[in-house]
CSV table of C-alpha atoms and ligand atoms in Angstrom, one decimal:
chain,number,residue,atom,x,y,z
A,139,MET,CA,21.4,-12.2,15.6
A,140,THR,CA,21.7,-11.5,11.9
A,141,SER,CA,19.6,-8.8,10.3
A,142,VAL,CA,16.0,-9.6,9.3
A,143,GLY,CA,14.0,-7.9,6.6
A,144,ILE,CA,12.6,-8.1,3.1
A,145,ASP,CA,14.6,-10.4,0.9
A,146,ALA,CA,12.5,-9.9,-2.3
A,147,ILE,CA,9.1,-8.7,-3.5
A,148,GLU,CA,7.0,-9.4,-6.6
A,149,ILE,CA,3.8,-7.7,-7.7
A,150,TRP,CA,0.9,-9.1,-9.7
A,151,THR,CA,-1.5,-6.5,-11.2
A,152,GLY,CA,-5.1,-7.2,-12.1
A,153,LYS,CA,-5.0,-7.7,-15.9
A,154,LEU,CA,-7.5,-5.0,-17.0
A,155,VAL,CA,-7.0,-1.3,-17.0
A,156,LEU,CA,-9.5,1.6,-16.8
A,157,ASP,CA,-8.5,5.0,-18.0
A,158,LEU,CA,-9.8,7.4,-15.3
A,159,PRO,CA,-9.6,10.9,-16.9
A,160,ASN,CA,-10.6,9.8,-20.4
A,161,THR,CA,-13.0,6.9,-19.9
A,162,PHE,CA,-14.4,7.0,-16.4
A,163,ALA,CA,-14.6,10.8,-15.6
A,164,PRO,CA,-16.6,11.8,-18.8
A,165,VAL,CA,-19.4,9.2,-18.1
A,166,LYS,CA,-19.5,10.3,-14.5
A,167,GLY,CA,-19.8,14.0,-15.7
A,168,GLU,CA,-16.6,14.9,-13.8
A,169,ASP,CA,-13.6,17.1,-14.7
A,170,PRO,CA,-10.7,14.7,-15.7
A,171,GLU,CA,-8.4,17.0,-13.6
A,172,LYS,CA,-10.2,15.9,-10.5
A,173,TYR,CA,-8.5,12.5,-11.2
A,174,THR,CA,-5.1,13.6,-12.5
A,175,LYS,CA,-4.5,16.7,-10.4
A,176,GLY,CA,-6.8,16.2,-7.4
A,177,LEU,CA,-6.7,12.5,-6.6
A,178,GLY,CA,-3.4,12.0,-8.5
A,179,LEU,CA,-4.7,9.0,-10.4
A,180,HIS,CA,-4.4,8.2,-14.1
A,181,THR,CA,-5.4,4.5,-14.5
A,182,SER,CA,-6.6,1.7,-12.3
A,183,SER,CA,-6.2,-2.0,-12.4
A,184,PHE,CA,-9.1,-4.4,-12.4
A,185,PRO,CA,-9.2,-8.2,-12.2
A,186,ASP,CA,-10.4,-10.1,-15.3
A,187,VAL,CA,-13.2,-12.6,-14.9
A,188,TYR,CA,-10.7,-15.4,-14.2
A,189,GLU,CA,-8.9,-13.5,-11.4
A,190,ASP,CA,-9.5,-13.1,-7.7
A,191,ILE,CA,-7.5,-12.5,-4.6
A,192,VAL,CA,-6.3,-16.1,-4.5
A,193,THR,CA,-5.1,-16.2,-8.1
A,194,MET,CA,-3.4,-12.8,-8.0
A,195,GLY,CA,-1.7,-13.8,-4.7
A,196,ALA,CA,-0.6,-17.2,-6.0
A,197,ASN,CA,0.7,-15.7,-9.2
A,198,ALA,CA,2.7,-13.1,-7.3
A,199,ALA,CA,4.1,-15.8,-5.0
A,200,LYS,CA,5.0,-18.1,-7.8
A,201,LYS,CA,6.9,-15.4,-9.6
A,202,LEU,CA,8.8,-14.7,-6.3
A,203,MET,CA,9.5,-18.3,-5.6
A,204,ASP,CA,10.7,-19.0,-9.1
A,205,ARG,CA,13.0,-15.9,-9.2
A,206,LYS,CA,14.5,-16.8,-5.8
A,207,GLY,CA,14.8,-20.5,-6.6
A,208,LEU,CA,12.6,-21.5,-3.6
A,209,THR,CA,10.7,-24.7,-3.0
A,210,PRO,CA,7.8,-25.1,-0.4
A,211,GLU,CA,10.3,-26.6,2.2
A,212,ASP,CA,12.2,-23.3,2.2
A,213,ILE,CA,9.1,-21.5,3.6
A,214,GLY,CA,8.0,-22.0,7.2
A,215,ARG,CA,5.1,-19.5,7.3
A,216,ILE,CA,2.6,-18.0,4.9
A,217,ASP,CA,0.5,-15.1,6.0
A,218,VAL,CA,-2.1,-13.5,3.7
A,219,ALA,CA,-3.2,-9.9,4.4
A,220,THR,CA,-6.4,-9.0,2.8
A,221,GLU,CA,-9.6,-7.1,3.4
A,222,SER,CA,-11.4,-8.8,0.5
A,223,ALA,CA,-11.6,-12.3,2.0
A,224,PHE,CA,-14.5,-14.5,1.0
A,225,ASP,CA,-14.1,-17.2,3.7
A,226,ASN,CA,-14.7,-16.6,7.4
A,227,SER,CA,-13.0,-19.8,8.4
A,228,LYS,CA,-10.3,-21.1,6.1
A,229,PRO,CA,-7.5,-18.5,5.6
A,230,VAL,CA,-6.8,-17.3,2.1
A,231,SER,CA,-3.2,-18.6,2.6
A,232,THR,CA,-4.5,-22.2,2.5
A,233,TYR,CA,-6.1,-21.6,-0.9
A,234,ILE,CA,-2.9,-20.0,-2.2
A,235,ALA,CA,-0.7,-22.8,-0.8
A,236,GLY,CA,-3.1,-25.2,-2.6
A,237,CYS,CA,-2.4,-23.4,-5.9
A,238,LEU,CA,1.4,-23.4,-5.4
A,239,GLU,CA,1.5,-27.1,-4.4
A,240,GLN,CA,0.1,-27.9,-7.9
A,241,VAL,CA,3.3,-26.7,-9.5
A,242,TYR,CA,6.2,-27.5,-7.1
A,243,ASP,CA,7.6,-30.7,-5.8
A,244,GLY,CA,6.9,-30.9,-2.1
A,245,ASP,CA,4.3,-29.1,-0.1
A,246,PHE,CA,3.7,-26.5,2.7
A,247,ARG,CA,2.7,-29.3,5.2
A,248,TYR,CA,5.0,-28.0,7.9
A,249,ALA,CA,4.4,-24.2,7.3
A,250,ASN,CA,2.3,-22.1,9.7
A,251,LYS,CA,-0.5,-20.5,7.7
A,252,GLY,CA,-2.7,-17.6,8.6
A,253,GLU,CA,-4.7,-14.5,7.6
A,254,ARG,CA,-4.2,-11.0,9.0
A,255,LYS,CA,-7.0,-8.5,9.0
A,256,PHE,CA,-6.8,-4.8,10.0
A,257,ALA,CA,-7.8,-3.1,6.8
A,258,CYS,CA,-4.8,-1.8,4.7
A,259,ILE,CA,-2.3,-2.0,7.6
A,260,ALA,CA,-2.6,-5.8,7.7
A,261,GLY,CA,0.2,-6.2,5.1
A,262,THR,CA,2.7,-4.4,7.3
A,263,GLN,CA,1.4,-6.2,10.4
A,264,SER,CA,2.1,-9.5,8.6
A,265,LEU,CA,5.7,-8.3,8.0
A,266,ASP,CA,6.0,-7.6,11.7
A,267,ASP,CA,4.7,-11.0,12.6
A,268,ALA,CA,7.2,-12.7,10.3
A,269,TYR,CA,10.0,-10.5,11.6
A,270,ASN,CA,9.1,-11.4,15.2
A,271,TRP,CA,8.9,-15.1,14.3
A,272,ILE,CA,12.4,-15.1,12.8
A,273,LYS,CA,13.9,-12.9,15.6
A,274,ALA,CA,12.4,-15.3,18.2
A,275,GLY,CA,14.4,-18.1,16.5
A,276,ARG,CA,11.3,-20.1,15.7
A,277,ASN,CA,11.9,-20.3,11.9
A,278,ARG,CA,14.3,-23.2,11.8
A,279,GLY,CA,16.3,-21.5,9.0
A,280,ARG,CA,13.2,-21.0,6.9
A,281,ALA,CA,11.8,-17.8,5.4
A,282,ALA,CA,8.3,-16.3,5.7
A,283,LEU,CA,6.0,-15.5,2.8
A,284,VAL,CA,3.7,-12.5,3.2
A,285,ILE,CA,1.1,-12.0,0.5
A,286,ALA,CA,-1.0,-8.8,0.4
A,287,THR,CA,-3.9,-9.2,-2.0
A,288,ASP,CA,-7.0,-7.2,-2.6
A,289,THR,CA,-9.8,-6.3,-5.0
A,290,ALA,CA,-10.5,-2.8,-3.7
A,291,LEU,CA,-14.0,-2.3,-5.1
A,292,TYR,CA,-16.7,0.1,-3.9
A,293,GLU,CA,-20.4,0.2,-4.4
A,294,ARG,CA,-21.2,1.8,-7.8
A,295,GLY,CA,-21.9,5.5,-7.2
A,296,ASP,CA,-19.9,5.7,-4.0
A,297,PRO,CA,-17.2,8.5,-4.1
A,298,GLY,CA,-14.7,5.7,-3.4
A,299,GLU,CA,-15.4,4.3,-6.9
A,300,ALA,CA,-12.8,6.8,-8.2
A,301,THR,CA,-10.0,5.2,-6.2
A,302,GLN,CA,-10.5,1.4,-6.9
A,303,GLY,CA,-7.8,-1.0,-7.9
A,304,ALA,CA,-6.8,-4.7,-7.7
A,305,GLY,CA,-3.5,-6.5,-7.3
A,306,ALA,CA,-1.2,-8.5,-5.1
A,307,VAL,CA,2.3,-8.1,-3.6
A,308,ALA,CA,4.3,-11.1,-2.5
A,309,ILE,CA,7.0,-10.4,0.0
A,310,LEU,CA,9.7,-12.7,1.3
A,311,ILE,CA,11.0,-12.1,4.9
A,312,ASP,CA,14.3,-13.7,5.8
A,313,GLU,CA,17.6,-13.4,7.6
A,314,ASP,CA,20.3,-11.4,5.9
A,315,PRO,CA,17.8,-9.9,3.5
A,316,ASP,CA,18.7,-8.7,0.0
A,317,LEU,CA,16.4,-5.7,-0.2
A,318,VAL,CA,15.8,-3.9,3.2
A,319,GLU,CA,16.5,-4.6,6.8
A,320,LEU,CA,13.5,-3.7,9.1
A,321,SER,CA,14.1,-1.6,12.2
A,322,THR,CA,13.2,-2.9,15.6
A,323,GLU,CA,11.7,0.4,16.6
A,324,GLN,CA,8.0,1.0,15.7
A,325,GLY,CA,5.5,3.7,16.5
A,326,TYR,CA,1.7,3.2,16.6
A,327,GLY,CA,-1.4,5.4,16.5
A,328,SER,CA,-4.5,3.4,17.1
A,329,MET,CA,-8.1,4.2,17.9
A,330,ASP,CA,-11.5,2.5,17.4
A,331,GLU,CA,-13.0,4.3,14.4
A,332,THR,CA,-16.0,3.7,12.1
A,333,ASP,CA,-15.1,5.7,9.0
A,334,PHE,CA,-14.5,2.7,6.8
A,335,LEU,CA,-15.9,-0.8,7.5
A,336,LYS,CA,-17.4,-3.9,5.9
A,337,PRO,CA,-19.5,-5.7,8.5
A,338,ASN,CA,-20.7,-8.8,6.7
A,339,GLN,CA,-20.8,-7.0,3.4
A,340,GLN,CA,-18.7,-7.1,0.3
A,341,PHE,CA,-18.4,-3.3,-0.5
A,342,PRO,CA,-17.3,-1.0,2.3
A,343,SER,CA,-19.4,1.6,4.0
A,344,VAL,CA,-17.2,4.7,3.9
A,345,ASP,CA,-17.3,8.2,5.2
A,346,GLY,CA,-14.6,9.4,2.8
A,347,LYS,CA,-13.8,12.8,4.2
A,348,ARG,CA,-13.8,11.6,7.8
A,349,SER,CA,-11.5,8.7,6.7
A,350,MET,CA,-8.9,11.2,5.5
A,351,GLN,CA,-9.0,13.0,8.9
A,352,VAL,CA,-8.6,9.7,10.7
A,353,TYR,CA,-5.7,8.7,8.5
A,354,LEU,CA,-3.9,12.0,9.3
A,355,ALA,CA,-4.6,11.9,13.1
A,356,ARG,CA,-3.4,8.3,13.5
A,357,MET,CA,-0.3,8.9,11.3
A,358,ARG,CA,0.7,11.9,13.5
A,359,GLU,CA,0.3,9.8,16.6
A,360,ALA,CA,2.4,7.0,15.1
A,361,LEU,CA,5.2,9.4,14.2
A,362,GLU,CA,5.2,10.8,17.7
A,363,ASP,CA,5.2,7.3,19.2
A,364,TYR,CA,8.0,6.3,16.8
A,365,GLU,CA,10.1,9.3,17.9
A,366,SER,CA,9.5,8.3,21.6
A,367,VAL,CA,11.5,5.1,20.9
A,368,ALA,CA,13.8,6.0,18.0
A,369,GLY,CA,14.5,9.6,18.8
A,370,ARG,CA,13.7,12.8,16.9
A,371,THR,CA,13.4,12.5,13.1
A,372,HIS,CA,14.5,15.1,10.6
A,373,PRO,CA,13.1,15.4,7.0
A,374,ASP,CA,16.5,14.7,5.6
A,375,ASP,CA,17.1,11.5,7.6
A,376,PHE,CA,15.2,9.5,5.0
A,377,GLU,CA,15.8,9.0,1.3
A,378,TYR,CA,12.2,8.2,0.7
A,379,ILE,CA,9.0,8.1,2.8
A,380,PRO,CA,6.5,5.6,1.3
A,381,PHE,CA,3.1,6.1,2.9
A,382,HIS,CA,0.0,4.0,2.5
A,383,THR,CA,-1.4,5.4,-0.8
A,384,PRO,CA,-5.2,5.0,-1.2
A,385,PHE,CA,-4.7,7.7,-3.9
A,386,PRO,CA,-1.7,10.0,-4.3
A,387,GLY,CA,-3.7,13.1,-3.1
A,388,MET,CA,-4.0,11.5,0.3
A,389,VAL,CA,-0.2,11.2,0.5
A,390,ARG,CA,0.2,14.9,-0.3
A,391,LYS,CA,-1.6,15.7,2.9
A,392,ALA,CA,0.3,13.1,5.0
A,393,ALA,CA,3.6,14.3,3.6
A,394,LEU,CA,2.9,17.9,4.6
A,395,LEU,CA,2.0,16.8,8.1
A,396,GLY,CA,5.2,14.8,8.4
A,397,PHE,CA,7.4,17.5,7.1
A,398,ARG,CA,5.9,20.1,9.5
A,399,HIS,CA,6.3,17.7,12.4
A,400,MET,CA,9.9,16.6,11.6
A,401,SER,CA,11.1,20.2,10.8
A,402,ARG,CA,10.0,21.8,14.1
A,403,ASP,CA,13.0,23.2,16.1
A,404,THR,CA,15.4,22.5,13.2
A,405,GLU,CA,17.4,24.7,10.9
A,406,ILE,CA,14.5,24.4,8.4
A,407,GLU,CA,12.2,26.2,10.7
A,408,ASP,CA,14.9,28.9,11.3
A,409,GLU,CA,15.4,29.3,7.5
A,410,LEU,CA,11.6,29.7,6.9
A,411,GLU,CA,11.0,32.1,9.8
A,412,ASP,CA,11.2,35.3,7.7
A,413,GLU,CA,9.0,33.9,5.0
A,414,ILE,CA,6.2,32.2,7.0
A,415,GLY,CA,7.0,32.7,10.7
A,416,ARG,CA,7.6,30.0,13.3
A,417,GLN,CA,5.4,27.0,13.8
A,418,PRO,CA,2.5,27.7,16.2
A,419,ARG,CA,3.2,26.3,19.7
A,420,LYS,CA,0.3,24.8,21.7
A,421,ALA,CA,1.3,26.8,24.8
A,422,ASP,CA,0.6,30.1,23.0
A,423,PHE,CA,-3.1,29.3,22.4
A,424,GLU,CA,-6.0,29.3,24.9
A,425,THR,CA,-8.1,26.7,23.1
A,426,TRP,CA,-7.3,23.6,21.0
A,427,ASP,CA,-9.4,24.9,18.1
A,428,ASP,CA,-7.4,28.2,17.9
A,429,TYR,CA,-4.2,26.2,17.9
A,430,GLU,CA,-5.5,23.8,15.2
A,431,GLU,CA,-6.6,26.8,13.1
A,432,ALA,CA,-3.1,28.4,13.4
A,433,ILE,CA,-1.5,25.0,12.4
A,434,ARG,CA,-3.7,24.8,9.3
A,435,ALA,CA,-2.7,28.4,8.3
A,436,TYR,CA,1.0,27.6,8.8
A,437,MET,CA,0.7,24.4,6.7
A,438,ASP,CA,-1.0,26.3,3.9
A,439,ASP,CA,2.0,28.6,3.9
A,440,LEU,CA,4.5,25.8,4.4
A,441,LYS,CA,3.4,23.9,1.3
A,442,THR,CA,4.2,26.9,-0.9
A,443,THR,CA,7.9,27.2,0.3
A,444,GLU,CA,10.8,26.1,-1.9
A,445,GLN,CA,12.2,24.0,1.0
A,446,TYR,CA,9.0,21.9,1.2
A,447,ARG,CA,8.5,21.6,-2.6
A,448,ASP,CA,12.1,20.4,-3.1
A,449,TRP,CA,11.8,17.9,-0.3
A,450,TYR,CA,8.4,16.6,-1.6
A,451,ALA,CA,9.8,16.2,-5.2
A,452,ARG,CA,12.8,14.2,-3.8
A,453,VAL,CA,11.4,12.2,-1.0
A,454,ILE,CA,7.6,11.7,-1.7
A,455,GLU,CA,6.9,12.1,-5.4
A,456,PRO,CA,8.9,9.0,-6.5
A,457,THR,CA,6.8,6.8,-4.1
A,458,LEU,CA,3.6,7.6,-6.1
A,459,ASP,CA,4.3,6.5,-9.7
A,460,ILE,CA,2.9,2.9,-9.5
A,461,SER,CA,0.0,3.9,-7.4
A,462,SER,CA,-1.1,6.6,-9.9
A,463,ARG,CA,-1.3,3.8,-12.5
A,464,VAL,CA,-3.0,1.0,-10.5
A,465,GLY,CA,-5.3,2.7,-7.9
A,466,ASN,CA,-5.7,1.4,-4.4
A,467,TRP,CA,-4.4,-2.1,-3.6
A,468,TYR,CA,-5.4,-1.7,0.1
A,469,THR,CA,-3.0,-4.1,2.0
A,470,GLY,CA,-0.4,-4.0,-0.8
A,471,SER,CA,-0.5,-0.2,-1.3
A,472,VAL,CA,2.3,0.9,1.0
A,473,HIS,CA,4.4,-1.9,-0.4
A,474,ILE,CA,4.0,-0.7,-4.0
A,475,ALA,CA,4.9,2.8,-2.7
A,476,ARG,CA,8.3,1.3,-1.5
A,477,ALA,CA,8.8,-0.5,-4.8
A,478,SER,CA,8.0,2.6,-6.7
A,479,ALA,CA,10.6,4.7,-4.8
A,480,LEU,CA,13.3,2.0,-5.2
A,481,LYS,CA,12.5,1.6,-8.9
A,482,ALA,CA,12.8,5.4,-9.3
A,483,ALA,CA,16.2,5.3,-7.5
A,484,ALA,CA,17.4,2.5,-9.8
A,485,GLU,CA,16.3,4.5,-12.9
A,486,GLU,CA,18.2,7.5,-11.6
A,487,GLY,CA,21.3,5.4,-10.9
A,488,LYS,CA,21.3,6.4,-7.2
A,489,ASP,CA,23.4,4.4,-4.8
A,490,MET,CA,20.9,3.4,-2.1
A,491,ALA,CA,23.0,1.0,-0.1
A,492,GLY,CA,22.8,2.0,3.6
A,493,LYS,CA,20.1,4.6,3.0
A,494,GLN,CA,17.1,4.9,5.2
A,495,LEU,CA,13.4,4.6,4.3
A,496,LEU,CA,10.5,5.6,6.7
A,497,LEU,CA,7.4,3.5,6.1
A,498,GLY,CA,4.0,5.1,7.0
A,499,SER,CA,1.4,2.3,7.0
A,500,TYR,CA,-2.3,2.8,7.7
A,501,GLY,CA,-5.4,0.8,8.1
A,502,SER,CA,-8.9,2.1,8.5
A,503,GLY,CA,-10.7,1.3,11.7
A,504,ALA,CA,-8.0,2.6,12.5
A,505,GLN,CA,-4.3,2.2,13.0
A,506,ALA,CA,-1.1,3.7,11.7
A,507,GLU,CA,2.4,2.3,12.0
A,508,ILE,CA,5.8,4.0,11.4
A,509,HIS,CA,9.0,2.1,11.1
A,510,ALA,CA,12.4,2.6,9.4
A,511,GLU,CA,14.1,0.3,6.9
A,512,THR,CA,17.8,0.2,5.8
A,513,VAL,CA,18.4,-0.5,2.1
A,514,GLN,CA,20.8,-3.4,1.6
A,515,GLU,CA,23.9,-3.6,-0.7
A,516,THR,CA,22.1,-6.0,-3.1
A,517,TRP,CA,19.0,-3.9,-3.4
A,518,LEU,CA,19.5,-3.1,-7.1
A,519,ASP,CA,19.4,-6.7,-8.3
A,520,GLU,CA,16.1,-7.2,-6.6
A,521,ILE,CA,14.6,-4.0,-8.1
A,522,ASP,CA,16.0,-4.7,-11.5
A,523,ALA,CA,14.3,-8.1,-11.5
A,524,LEU,CA,10.8,-6.5,-11.0
A,525,ASP,CA,9.1,-6.0,-14.3
A,526,VAL,CA,6.5,-3.5,-13.2
A,527,ASP,CA,6.3,-1.4,-16.4
A,528,GLY,CA,6.0,-4.5,-18.6
A,529,GLN,CA,3.2,-5.9,-16.5
A,530,LEU,CA,1.3,-2.6,-16.4
A,531,ALA,CA,1.7,-2.1,-20.2
A,532,ALA,CA,0.4,-5.6,-20.9
A,533,ARG,CA,-3.0,-4.9,-19.2
A,534,THR,CA,-6.1,-4.9,-21.5
A,535,GLU,CA,-7.9,-1.6,-21.6
A,536,ILE,CA,-11.7,-1.7,-20.9
A,537,SER,CA,-14.5,0.7,-21.8
A,538,PHE,CA,-16.9,2.1,-19.3
A,539,ASP,CA,-19.5,-0.6,-20.2
A,540,ASP,CA,-16.9,-3.3,-19.8
A,541,TYR,CA,-16.0,-1.8,-16.4
A,542,GLU,CA,-19.6,-2.1,-15.2
A,543,LEU,CA,-19.7,-5.8,-16.4
A,544,ILE,CA,-16.5,-6.6,-14.6
A,545,HIS,CA,-17.7,-4.8,-11.4
A,546,ASP,CA,-20.8,-7.0,-11.5
A,547,VAL,CA,-18.7,-10.2,-12.1
A,548,HIS,CA,-16.8,-9.5,-9.0
A,549,ASN,CA,-19.9,-8.6,-6.9
A,550,HIS,CA,-20.4,-11.8,-4.9
A,551,GLU,CA,-24.2,-11.1,-4.7
A,552,LYS,CA,-24.6,-11.4,-8.5
A,553,GLU,CA,-24.1,-14.5,-10.7
A,554,ILE,CA,-23.3,-13.5,-14.2
A,555,GLU,CA,-21.3,-15.1,-17.0
A,556,VAL,CA,-19.1,-12.8,-19.0
A,557,GLU,CA,-16.4,-13.6,-21.6
A,558,GLU,CA,-12.8,-13.1,-20.6
A,559,PHE,CA,-11.3,-9.8,-21.8
A,560,SER,CA,-7.7,-11.1,-21.9
A,561,GLN,CA,-6.0,-14.5,-22.2
A,562,PRO,CA,-4.4,-16.3,-19.2
A,563,GLU,CA,-0.7,-16.9,-19.9
A,564,GLY,CA,0.5,-19.9,-17.8
A,565,GLU,CA,-1.1,-18.6,-14.6
A,566,PHE,CA,-3.5,-19.6,-11.8
A,567,VAL,CA,-7.1,-18.9,-12.8
A,568,PHE,CA,-10.3,-18.9,-10.7
A,569,THR,CA,-12.6,-21.9,-11.5
A,570,GLY,CA,-15.5,-21.3,-9.0
A,571,TRP,CA,-16.2,-21.0,-5.3
A,572,GLY,CA,-15.0,-23.9,-3.2
A,573,ARG,CA,-13.1,-25.4,-6.1
A,574,MET,CA,-9.4,-25.8,-6.6
A,575,ASN,CA,-8.0,-23.1,-8.9
A,576,GLU,CA,-6.3,-24.3,-12.1
A,577,ARG,CA,-3.3,-23.2,-14.0
A,578,ARG,CA,-4.0,-22.3,-17.6
B,278,LIG,N1,-9.1,20.0,-10.7
B,278,LIG,C1,-8.2,19.8,-9.7
B,278,LIG,N2,-8.5,19.2,-8.5
B,278,LIG,C2,-9.8,18.9,-8.3
B,278,LIG,C3,-10.8,19.1,-9.2
B,278,LIG,C4,-10.4,19.7,-10.5
B,278,LIG,N3,-11.3,19.9,-11.4
B,278,LIG,N4,-11.9,18.6,-8.7
B,278,LIG,C5,-11.7,18.2,-7.5
B,278,LIG,N5,-10.3,18.3,-7.2
B,278,LIG,C6,-9.6,18.0,-6.0
B,278,LIG,C7,-10.4,18.3,-4.7
B,278,LIG,O1,-10.1,19.7,-4.3
B,278,LIG,C8,-9.8,17.3,-3.8
B,278,LIG,O2,-8.5,17.7,-3.4
B,278,LIG,P1,-8.2,18.2,-1.9
B,278,LIG,O3,-8.7,17.2,-0.9
B,278,LIG,O4,-6.8,18.4,-1.8
B,278,LIG,O5,-9.0,19.5,-1.7
B,278,LIG,C9,-9.6,16.1,-4.6
B,278,LIG,O6,-9.6,16.5,-6.0
B,278,LIG,C10,-10.8,15.1,-4.5
B,278,LIG,O7,-12.0,15.8,-4.8
B,278,LIG,P2,-13.3,15.6,-3.9
B,278,LIG,O8,-12.9,15.8,-2.5
B,278,LIG,O9,-14.3,16.5,-4.5
B,278,LIG,O10,-13.6,14.1,-4.2
B,278,LIG,P3,-14.8,13.2,-3.7
B,278,LIG,O11,-15.6,13.9,-2.7
B,278,LIG,O12,-15.5,12.6,-4.8
B,278,LIG,O13,-14.1,12.0,-2.9
B,278,LIG,C11,-12.7,10.7,-1.5
B,278,LIG,C12,-12.7,11.9,-2.5
B,278,LIG,C13,-13.4,11.2,-0.2
B,278,LIG,C14,-11.2,10.5,-1.2
B,278,LIG,C15,-13.4,9.5,-2.1
B,278,LIG,O14,-12.7,9.1,-3.3
B,278,LIG,C16,-13.4,8.3,-1.1
B,278,LIG,O15,-14.3,8.2,-0.3
B,278,LIG,N6,-12.4,7.4,-1.2
B,278,LIG,C17,-12.4,6.1,-0.4
B,278,LIG,C18,-11.9,6.4,1.0
B,278,LIG,C19,-10.4,6.7,1.0
B,278,LIG,O16,-9.7,6.4,0.1
B,278,LIG,N7,-10.0,7.4,2.1
B,278,LIG,C20,-8.6,7.7,2.3
B,278,LIG,C21,-8.2,7.6,3.8
B,278,LIG,S1,-8.7,6.0,4.4
B,278,LIG,C22,-7.5,4.9,3.8
B,278,LIG,O17,-6.5,5.3,3.4
B,278,LIG,C23,-7.8,3.5,3.8
B,278,LIG,C24,-8.1,3.0,2.5
B,278,LIG,O18,-7.2,2.6,1.7
B,278,LIG,C25,-9.5,3.1,1.9
């Protein structure tokens, strides 16, 4: 069987931008450095009044199909991953297919359409579904389209408000992919958790601090599970490690955990012995609490070492650039982390062909998945075709008052009319619930 993986990606950002340290923090009475240094966020994307998860997803998919010269008949499967769905029956993929059918000859009549839900990990789960569908030989030579689209909005006043964002990532999965091949091996960490949920409500109920602990616990289990099938990992096995990025500060914690785990019993641990001692071993402690406390103290020392800081600057920092400018895109977040890393590699002129990435995906509720990807020979053409900086620069900046209006417009419980802040430019626009979106 030929290789299967990601052939191309496209992103579509919400068209408005909010400056967090200079516009948001002062009104909230907060230190701007909480955003820039603590959370690692500078600006976030918001949808204009004529945007929603359908229009953003359809616009990303159209860019991708046009660039790859695809027609609907080339696609045998459309899965939308979202945690912002507004319809409990019809999948968002049907709405997006309806938009695309307005502009292409042919239709998606013979394509299997669905919607995946498991908080932010659903985008990666949809990739896995597409991979399995192709590997099983059920695709009849056709590719799969995965669209991760979300408006990540929190109740006003919720601490999560600082980490909001909106945008879509369209991903084409195919045989002989041009961007990355997906590994067969995967590791999971999965437990029933109630730290972040939306039972019949638009904005999430979140226990933010607990959600961070759950993220780290599930990610550690997923890494252990991955190693049980793929063998031991070493920090230098991977050129980049894109993690799910609700905000870059979360990834700082996940990266430290990953480095500690991957460097145990390696020459890195030997080199660091004189400086910070060896990693605590469970067998040396009478209670689990004592062991955990020793691990925490070791990690505090580890993050100050030159070895860790160099590795973080090389392997993790480049994955965070786009996220720091757009905020949380929930299901799309880990996929913009991958794009961010490959974009940085292209800008540095790195030869990435054959190099390995390790993806750390996560969804609240809660599940983490680890898998590896191999960068393909043709990766650079795909990344050069992504105009992320142009799109982000073209966003319209909003004031704090505008932000509150926009937040109300996208609150399904309110019905308010607000003028558009930007102009649509030949794109799908939202025309009302239950109505076909138009192109304007
Ligand atoms: N200068 C520098 N740093 C500062 C600072 C300053 N003046 N003020 C605060 N900070 C630092 C803090 O020390 C903290 O960093 P550490 O965690 O490394 O100590 C960071 O900035 C954030 O500050 P707070 O903890 O005080 O922020 P908060 O209490 O307002 O809320 C949050 C943070 C809990 C993450 C909140 O934004 C939230 O609830 N977010 C939504 C939930 C979320 O994203 N959880 C992540 C895991 S779940 C997941 O990943 C799924 C998903 O997509 C939602």
